Short mmCIF file of C-alpha atoms and ligand atoms in Angstrom, two decimals:
data_model
loop_
_atom_site.label_atom_id
_atom_site.label_comp_id
_atom_site.label_asym_id
_atom_site.label_seq_id
_atom_site.Cartn_x
_atom_site.Cartn_y
_atom_site.Cartn_z
CA MET A 1 0.00 0.00 0.00
CA MET A 2 1.17 3.52 -0.73
CA ASN A 3 1.39 5.90 2.20
CA ASN A 4 -1.59 8.26 2.00
CA LEU A 5 -0.63 11.67 3.32
CA LEU A 6 -4.29 12.58 3.77
CA ASP A 7 -4.51 10.02 6.60
CA GLY A 8 -2.13 12.25 8.56
CA ILE A 9 -4.38 15.33 8.54
CA GLU A 10 -5.05 16.39 12.09
CA GLU A 11 -8.01 18.39 13.33
CA ILE A 12 -6.66 21.91 13.80
CA LEU A 13 -8.79 24.62 15.33
CA LEU A 14 -8.55 27.36 12.71
CA MET A 15 -8.46 30.71 14.49
CA GLY A 16 -6.31 32.60 12.02
CA PRO A 17 -7.18 35.08 9.26
CA GLY A 18 -8.75 32.30 7.14
CA PRO A 19 -9.51 29.66 6.23
CA SER A 20 -11.96 29.20 9.10
CA CYS A 21 -13.35 25.94 10.48
CA VAL A 22 -15.93 24.21 8.31
CA PRO A 23 -19.18 22.94 9.88
CA PRO A 24 -19.96 19.20 9.47
CA GLU A 25 -23.03 19.98 7.35
CA VAL A 26 -20.79 21.71 4.78
CA TYR A 27 -18.36 18.76 4.67
CA THR A 28 -21.36 16.50 4.02
CA ALA A 29 -22.58 18.82 1.28
CA LEU A 30 -19.16 18.75 -0.42
CA SER A 31 -19.21 14.97 -0.60
CA ARG A 32 -22.62 14.63 -2.25
CA LYS A 33 -22.75 13.09 -5.73
CA THR A 34 -21.42 15.30 -8.48
CA LEU A 35 -24.09 16.35 -10.98
CA GLY A 36 -23.51 17.73 -14.46
CA HIS A 37 -23.08 21.50 -14.49
CA LEU A 38 -26.15 21.80 -16.75
CA ASP A 39 -28.22 19.15 -14.99
CA PRO A 40 -31.71 20.51 -14.27
CA TYR A 41 -31.42 19.71 -10.55
CA PHE A 42 -28.07 21.48 -10.34
CA LEU A 43 -29.60 24.53 -12.01
CA LYS A 44 -32.11 24.64 -9.15
CA ILE A 45 -29.27 24.59 -6.65
CA MET A 46 -27.63 27.49 -8.53
CA ASP A 47 -30.84 29.50 -8.26
CA GLY A 48 -30.94 28.72 -4.54
CA ILE A 49 -27.38 30.00 -4.11
CA LYS A 50 -28.19 33.20 -5.97
CA GLU A 51 -31.30 33.80 -3.86
CA MET A 52 -29.33 33.31 -0.62
CA LEU A 53 -26.48 35.54 -1.81
CA LEU A 54 -28.97 38.34 -2.48
CA GLN A 55 -30.23 38.04 1.10
CA THR A 56 -26.77 37.88 2.62
CA MET A 57 -25.52 40.90 0.66
CA ASN A 58 -28.80 42.83 1.03
CA THR A 59 -29.14 43.51 -2.66
CA ARG A 60 -31.56 42.95 -5.54
CA ASN A 61 -28.86 42.98 -8.21
CA MET A 62 -29.53 40.67 -11.16
CA LEU A 63 -25.82 40.05 -11.68
CA THR A 64 -24.96 38.17 -8.48
CA VAL A 65 -22.79 35.07 -8.93
CA PRO A 66 -20.08 33.06 -7.21
CA ILE A 67 -16.85 33.43 -9.19
CA SER A 68 -14.73 30.26 -9.50
CA GLY A 69 -11.62 31.03 -7.49
CA THR A 70 -10.75 32.43 -4.06
CA GLY A 71 -11.45 35.93 -2.76
CA SER A 72 -8.67 37.38 -4.88
CA ALA A 73 -10.47 36.14 -8.00
CA GLY A 74 -13.41 38.28 -6.88
CA MET A 75 -11.08 41.27 -6.61
CA GLU A 76 -9.58 40.57 -10.03
CA ALA A 77 -13.03 40.02 -11.60
CA SER A 78 -14.35 43.30 -10.19
CA PHE A 79 -11.50 45.38 -11.57
CA VAL A 80 -10.96 43.54 -14.83
CA ASN A 81 -14.61 43.99 -15.85
CA LEU A 82 -14.89 47.65 -14.85
CA VAL A 83 -11.48 49.16 -15.67
CA GLU A 84 -10.36 50.27 -19.09
CA SER A 85 -6.89 51.57 -19.80
CA GLY A 86 -6.52 55.17 -18.63
CA ASP A 87 -9.47 55.06 -16.21
CA LYS A 88 -8.95 56.96 -12.98
CA VAL A 89 -9.16 54.72 -9.93
CA LEU A 90 -8.88 55.89 -6.32
CA VAL A 91 -7.92 53.17 -3.83
CA LEU A 92 -8.21 53.81 -0.09
CA VAL A 93 -5.31 51.95 1.48
CA ASN A 94 -4.78 51.02 5.12
CA GLY A 95 -3.39 47.50 4.83
CA VAL A 96 -2.24 44.67 2.61
CA PHE A 97 -5.52 44.15 0.79
CA GLY A 98 -5.85 47.81 -0.17
CA GLN A 99 -2.32 47.57 -1.55
CA ARG A 100 -3.33 44.48 -3.52
CA MET A 101 -6.20 46.44 -5.13
CA THR A 102 -3.68 49.07 -6.25
CA ASP A 103 -1.57 46.37 -7.88
CA VAL A 104 -4.56 44.74 -9.59
CA ALA A 105 -5.94 48.04 -10.96
CA GLY A 106 -2.48 49.20 -12.06
CA ARG A 107 -1.88 46.04 -14.09
CA LEU A 108 -5.03 46.86 -16.09
CA GLY A 109 -3.64 50.20 -17.16
CA ALA A 110 -5.70 52.28 -14.75
CA GLU A 111 -4.35 55.61 -13.60
CA VAL A 112 -4.30 54.69 -9.91
CA SER A 113 -4.30 57.23 -7.07
CA THR A 114 -4.22 56.20 -3.44
CA LEU A 115 -5.13 57.74 -0.15
CA GLU A 116 -3.06 56.09 2.55
CA PHE A 117 -4.03 55.79 6.19
CA ALA A 118 -1.89 54.44 9.02
CA TRP A 119 -2.11 50.65 9.40
CA GLY A 120 -4.32 49.85 12.39
CA THR A 121 -6.45 52.97 11.87
CA PRO A 122 -9.53 53.37 9.65
CA VAL A 123 -10.01 55.34 6.43
CA ILE A 124 -11.09 58.89 7.34
CA PRO A 125 -14.25 59.86 5.43
CA GLU A 126 -13.48 63.63 5.46
CA THR A 127 -10.16 63.04 3.72
CA VAL A 128 -11.91 60.95 1.08
CA GLU A 129 -14.59 63.59 0.58
CA LYS A 130 -11.99 66.30 -0.09
CA LYS A 131 -10.24 64.09 -2.62
CA ILE A 132 -13.39 63.18 -4.55
CA ARG A 133 -14.52 66.82 -4.63
CA GLN A 134 -11.23 67.88 -6.21
CA ASN A 135 -10.93 65.05 -8.75
CA HIS A 136 -13.14 62.88 -10.88
CA TYR A 137 -12.69 59.13 -10.51
CA ASN A 138 -14.22 56.31 -12.53
CA ILE A 139 -13.89 54.01 -9.52
CA VAL A 140 -13.38 54.45 -5.79
CA ALA A 141 -12.33 51.21 -4.05
CA VAL A 142 -12.06 50.24 -0.40
CA ILE A 143 -11.72 47.18 1.84
CA HIS A 144 -14.59 46.79 4.31
CA ALA A 145 -12.77 44.51 6.78
CA GLU A 146 -8.99 44.96 6.42
CA THR A 147 -7.85 41.49 7.48
CA SER A 148 -4.18 42.48 7.71
CA THR A 149 -4.83 45.01 10.51
CA GLY A 150 -8.22 44.15 12.05
CA VAL A 151 -9.76 47.50 11.10
CA MET A 152 -13.34 48.13 9.96
CA ASN A 153 -13.58 50.87 7.32
CA PRO A 154 -16.56 53.28 7.06
CA VAL A 155 -18.04 51.78 3.91
CA ALA A 156 -21.54 53.23 4.37
CA GLU A 157 -20.29 56.81 4.90
CA ILE A 158 -18.09 56.71 1.80
CA GLY A 159 -20.96 55.26 -0.24
CA ALA A 160 -23.21 58.15 0.81
CA MET A 161 -20.61 60.64 -0.48
CA LEU A 162 -20.52 58.97 -3.88
CA LYS A 163 -24.29 59.10 -4.39
CA GLY A 164 -25.21 61.06 -7.52
CA LEU A 165 -21.67 60.94 -8.97
CA ASP A 166 -20.94 58.80 -12.02
CA THR A 167 -18.21 57.08 -10.01
CA LEU A 168 -18.47 53.35 -9.36
CA TYR A 169 -18.03 52.21 -5.77
CA LEU A 170 -16.09 48.94 -5.43
CA VAL A 171 -15.98 47.23 -2.03
CA ASP A 172 -14.10 44.15 -0.77
CA THR A 173 -16.25 42.22 1.72
CA VAL A 174 -14.11 39.07 1.82
CA THR A 175 -13.81 39.07 5.60
CA SER A 176 -16.94 41.05 6.49
CA LEU A 177 -19.69 39.11 4.67
CA GLY A 178 -21.39 36.77 7.13
CA GLY A 179 -19.69 38.36 10.15
CA ILE A 180 -20.91 41.96 10.24
CA GLU A 181 -23.67 43.74 8.40
CA VAL A 182 -23.20 44.31 4.66
CA ARG A 183 -25.90 46.34 2.87
CA MET A 184 -24.94 46.56 -0.75
CA ASP A 185 -27.93 48.56 -2.05
CA ASP A 186 -28.37 50.88 0.95
CA TRP A 187 -24.66 51.71 0.94
CA ASN A 188 -24.64 52.55 -2.75
CA ILE A 189 -22.10 49.84 -3.62
CA ASP A 190 -21.67 49.02 -7.33
CA ALA A 191 -19.25 46.12 -7.22
CA LEU A 192 -18.92 43.83 -4.22
CA TYR A 193 -17.07 40.57 -3.80
CA SER A 194 -16.32 38.15 -1.00
CA GLY A 195 -14.69 34.76 -0.41
CA THR A 196 -15.99 31.49 0.96
CA GLN A 197 -13.30 30.69 3.52
CA LYS A 198 -13.70 33.52 5.99
CA CYS A 199 -17.06 34.15 7.71
CA LEU A 200 -19.01 31.98 5.28
CA SER A 201 -17.08 28.98 6.68
CA CYS A 202 -16.80 27.03 3.48
CA PRO A 203 -13.38 25.86 2.23
CA PRO A 204 -11.51 28.29 -0.06
CA GLY A 205 -12.52 28.18 -3.70
CA LEU A 206 -15.37 30.56 -4.52
CA ALA A 207 -15.78 34.33 -4.56
CA PRO A 208 -19.40 35.54 -4.35
CA LEU A 209 -19.71 38.74 -6.40
CA SER A 210 -22.44 41.23 -7.23
CA PHE A 211 -22.65 44.12 -9.72
CA SER A 212 -25.23 46.92 -9.54
CA GLU A 213 -27.17 48.06 -12.61
CA LYS A 214 -24.77 51.00 -12.86
CA ALA A 215 -21.80 48.61 -12.93
CA VAL A 216 -23.49 46.42 -15.54
CA THR A 217 -24.16 49.50 -17.68
CA ARG A 218 -20.47 50.38 -17.50
CA LEU A 219 -19.53 46.79 -18.38
CA ASN A 220 -21.83 46.85 -21.43
CA ALA A 221 -20.48 50.24 -22.55
CA ARG A 222 -16.83 49.11 -22.62
CA LYS A 223 -14.92 50.19 -25.72
CA THR A 224 -12.54 47.26 -25.36
CA LYS A 225 -13.12 43.59 -24.59
CA VAL A 226 -12.67 42.48 -20.97
CA PRO A 227 -8.97 41.52 -21.12
CA ASN A 228 -9.49 38.26 -19.21
CA TRP A 229 -11.64 35.55 -20.79
CA TYR A 230 -12.12 33.41 -17.67
CA LEU A 231 -13.41 36.26 -15.51
CA ASP A 232 -15.47 38.05 -18.19
CA LEU A 233 -18.78 38.63 -16.40
CA SER A 234 -20.76 39.16 -19.58
CA LEU A 235 -19.95 35.52 -20.45
CA ILE A 236 -20.32 34.19 -16.89
CA ALA A 237 -23.70 35.93 -16.55
CA ASN A 238 -25.07 33.92 -19.48
CA TYR A 239 -24.45 30.71 -17.55
CA TRP A 240 -26.00 32.02 -14.32
CA ASN A 241 -29.04 33.63 -16.01
CA SER A 242 -31.84 31.79 -17.80
CA LYS A 243 -29.78 31.33 -20.98
CA ARG A 244 -27.57 28.71 -19.25
CA VAL A 245 -24.83 28.99 -21.86
CA TYR A 246 -21.75 26.92 -21.05
CA HIS A 247 -18.72 29.07 -20.24
CA HIS A 248 -16.51 27.00 -17.93
CA THR A 249 -17.44 23.91 -15.93
CA ALA A 250 -18.84 25.10 -12.63
CA PRO A 251 -17.04 23.72 -9.55
CA VAL A 252 -20.14 21.69 -8.75
CA ASN A 253 -19.25 20.32 -5.32
CA MET A 254 -17.81 23.61 -4.10
CA LEU A 255 -21.16 25.14 -5.00
CA TYR A 256 -22.94 22.47 -2.91
CA GLY A 257 -20.70 23.60 -0.05
CA LEU A 258 -21.56 27.25 -0.55
CA TYR A 259 -25.27 26.41 -0.76
CA GLN A 260 -25.13 24.64 2.60
CA ALA A 261 -22.96 27.33 4.22
CA LEU A 262 -25.39 30.08 3.20
CA LEU A 263 -28.34 27.98 4.35
CA LEU A 264 -26.76 27.58 7.79
CA ILE A 265 -26.20 31.33 8.08
CA LEU A 266 -29.74 32.24 7.04
CA GLU A 267 -31.25 29.55 9.27
CA GLU A 268 -29.39 30.98 12.25
CA GLY A 269 -30.50 34.43 11.08
CA LEU A 270 -28.12 37.20 9.99
CA GLU A 271 -28.79 39.29 13.11
CA ASN A 272 -28.05 36.33 15.38
CA VAL A 273 -24.90 35.55 13.43
CA PHE A 274 -23.63 39.13 13.85
CA ARG A 275 -24.54 39.10 17.55
CA ARG A 276 -22.62 35.84 18.06
CA HIS A 277 -19.54 37.30 16.35
CA LEU A 278 -19.68 40.39 18.55
CA LYS A 279 -20.22 38.46 21.78
CA ASN A 280 -17.29 36.12 21.18
CA HIS A 281 -15.09 39.06 20.18
CA MET A 282 -15.90 40.84 23.46
CA ALA A 283 -15.13 37.67 25.43
CA LEU A 284 -11.82 37.28 23.59
CA VAL A 285 -10.77 40.89 24.11
CA SER A 286 -11.52 40.87 27.83
CA GLY A 287 -9.76 37.51 28.23
CA LEU A 288 -6.68 38.81 26.39
CA GLN A 289 -6.61 41.92 28.56
CA GLU A 290 -6.80 39.71 31.68
CA ILE A 291 -3.60 37.98 30.63
CA GLY A 292 -1.98 41.35 30.01
CA LEU A 293 -2.25 41.58 26.22
CA GLN A 294 -3.27 44.73 24.31
CA MET A 295 -5.22 45.19 21.09
CA LEU A 296 -3.68 47.00 18.09
CA VAL A 297 -6.90 48.72 17.01
CA LYS A 298 -8.86 51.22 19.07
CA GLU A 299 -12.57 50.92 19.67
CA PRO A 300 -14.91 51.33 17.80
CA PHE A 301 -12.90 50.36 14.72
CA ARG A 302 -12.20 46.75 15.74
CA LEU A 303 -13.45 43.88 13.64
CA PRO A 304 -15.27 41.22 15.64
CA MET A 305 -14.06 38.47 13.33
CA LEU A 306 -10.38 39.48 13.12
CA ASN A 307 -8.62 40.49 16.30
CA THR A 308 -5.14 41.97 16.13
CA VAL A 309 -3.16 41.60 19.35
CA LEU A 310 0.15 43.28 20.14
CA CYS A 311 2.92 40.81 20.89
CA PRO A 312 4.63 41.87 24.15
CA GLU A 313 8.15 43.33 23.96
CA GLY A 314 10.80 40.58 24.03
CA VAL A 315 8.41 37.77 23.03
CA ASP A 316 9.11 35.91 19.77
CA GLU A 317 5.63 35.88 18.24
CA SER A 318 6.31 33.04 15.81
CA SER A 319 7.48 30.68 18.58
CA ILE A 320 4.17 31.23 20.39
CA ARG A 321 2.24 30.42 17.23
CA ARG A 322 4.35 27.33 16.68
CA ARG A 323 3.59 26.06 20.18
CA LEU A 324 -0.13 26.79 19.76
CA ARG A 325 -0.12 24.70 16.59
CA ASN A 326 2.04 21.83 17.84
CA GLU A 327 0.96 21.46 21.46
CA PHE A 328 -2.62 22.74 21.38
CA LYS A 329 -3.66 22.16 17.75
CA ILE A 330 -4.74 25.76 17.31
CA GLU A 331 -3.80 27.99 14.38
CA ILE A 332 -3.61 31.76 14.67
CA GLY A 333 -1.98 34.21 12.25
CA GLY A 334 1.04 36.51 12.41
CA GLY A 335 1.36 40.06 11.13
CA LEU A 336 1.92 41.08 7.51
CA GLY A 337 4.14 43.83 6.04
CA PRO A 338 5.10 46.45 8.62
CA LEU A 339 3.20 44.49 11.31
CA ALA A 340 5.20 41.26 10.78
CA GLY A 341 6.66 40.07 14.08
CA LYS A 342 4.64 42.62 16.02
CA ILE A 343 1.11 41.23 16.18
CA TRP A 344 -0.98 38.10 16.24
CA ARG A 345 -4.14 37.86 14.19
CA ILE A 346 -6.90 35.88 15.85
CA GLY A 347 -9.84 35.01 13.64
CA LEU A 348 -13.30 34.40 15.03
CA MET A 349 -14.86 33.82 11.66
CA GLY A 350 -18.12 32.02 11.03
CA TYR A 351 -18.00 28.51 12.50
CA SER A 352 -14.72 29.47 14.23
CA SER A 353 -16.63 32.02 16.31
CA ARG A 354 -17.61 29.75 19.23
CA GLU A 355 -17.58 30.46 22.94
CA GLU A 356 -15.81 27.20 23.87
CA ASP A 357 -13.05 27.87 21.36
CA VAL A 358 -12.41 31.36 22.72
CA SER A 359 -11.80 29.79 26.16
CA ARG A 360 -9.68 27.03 24.66
CA LEU A 361 -7.45 29.58 22.92
CA LEU A 362 -7.19 31.86 25.97
CA ASN A 363 -6.19 28.94 28.21
CA ALA A 364 -3.59 27.76 25.73
CA LEU A 365 -2.12 31.24 25.31
CA LYS A 366 -1.96 31.72 29.07
CA LYS A 367 -0.10 28.42 29.55
CA ILE A 368 2.38 29.17 26.80
CA LEU A 369 3.13 32.71 27.99
CA GLN A 370 3.66 31.41 31.56
CA THR A 371 6.05 28.65 30.51
CA ARG A 372 8.16 30.59 28.07
C1 PLP B 401 -8.49 36.92 2.41
C2 PLP B 401 -8.75 38.22 1.77
C3 PLP B 401 -8.64 38.42 0.38
C4 PLP B 401 -8.10 37.37 -0.55
O1 PLP B 401 -8.79 36.20 -0.51
P1 PLP B 401 -8.09 34.84 -0.97
O2 PLP B 401 -9.17 33.87 -0.71
O3 PLP B 401 -6.89 34.66 -0.12
O4 PLP B 401 -7.76 34.96 -2.40
C5 PLP B 401 -8.99 39.64 -0.15
N1 PLP B 401 -9.40 40.64 0.64
C6 PLP B 401 -9.50 40.50 1.97
C7 PLP B 401 -9.96 41.64 2.79
C8 PLP B 401 -9.18 39.29 2.58
O5 PLP B 401 -9.26 39.14 3.90
#
């Protein structure tokens, strides 16, 4: 017999910046029999996914689909469909994912401007307002939940400022969707994308995305073809709408997983889900403070699903993470970019946001810090 590496997979409590733990119902869904991607029963499941995405995103947009690929594919799809060479794009940057947007838009030939805010602090709406009054932008883009720093950005306020302008508002909700409120239509958002492996608690592999009518109008008015065939939404839309035209083979079982994950969230109720995230976040923060640890982000800008904790002076943060993984079977994240070596990132995302797991992590951290 050949040695099967999969037999060695341990159960690790995923409390990092994603992926998050997957509920048993979603694992069951993933292992159901594969149907053809044009099978009539599968088409019903697709409609169910679309209906549940509309509810979760609080939108009525016709063009609402899961993109095949991880959260970054959602980012790429949003920009690649809406940007034409020479377009003016303003990206609000206060962490790694804002920087990534700048890179993505720049590669498409956009004339990219940025407004930078200190990492660990939110985007300041007044600064944005000044900038958009002085200049015209085709797109303004922001990250709702900046996973690299644990900061929540004022997405609703910025959306209100853009009302009435012919600027498209592009928002990353990879970490926020399913953890805190996201109201696409009320917040005037034109392009929104997420990912399955954060608060939706499905393995990585899909990026739910939605375009407003205004975004679709822009897409249809392009002078040049979308420069990426795989992510061209005008083609993908014809598979997800009633035409059902083959574009690429849908990742059928991943979509079963997403269907089940969304069903679990809506059965629990969005309000209850948000309340659970907040409650476990509060318990974590007070527990961390009891063992003498401080948060990077000030209230009220903290994300309930992604907690950034300052590593005490003289402590090697990576050795603590290694011990958590090896001795306690818990994964947490380290810092990125300028925050590398300085913080831990503790995710309480979706199915990983559970009271008993907050205690388990706090106890493990306490033991490790005492026996250093
Ligand atoms: C995780 C994340 C992404 C990228 O998602 P991948 O699934 O890693 O491709 C993009 N934006 C934010 C805010 C994220 O947290």
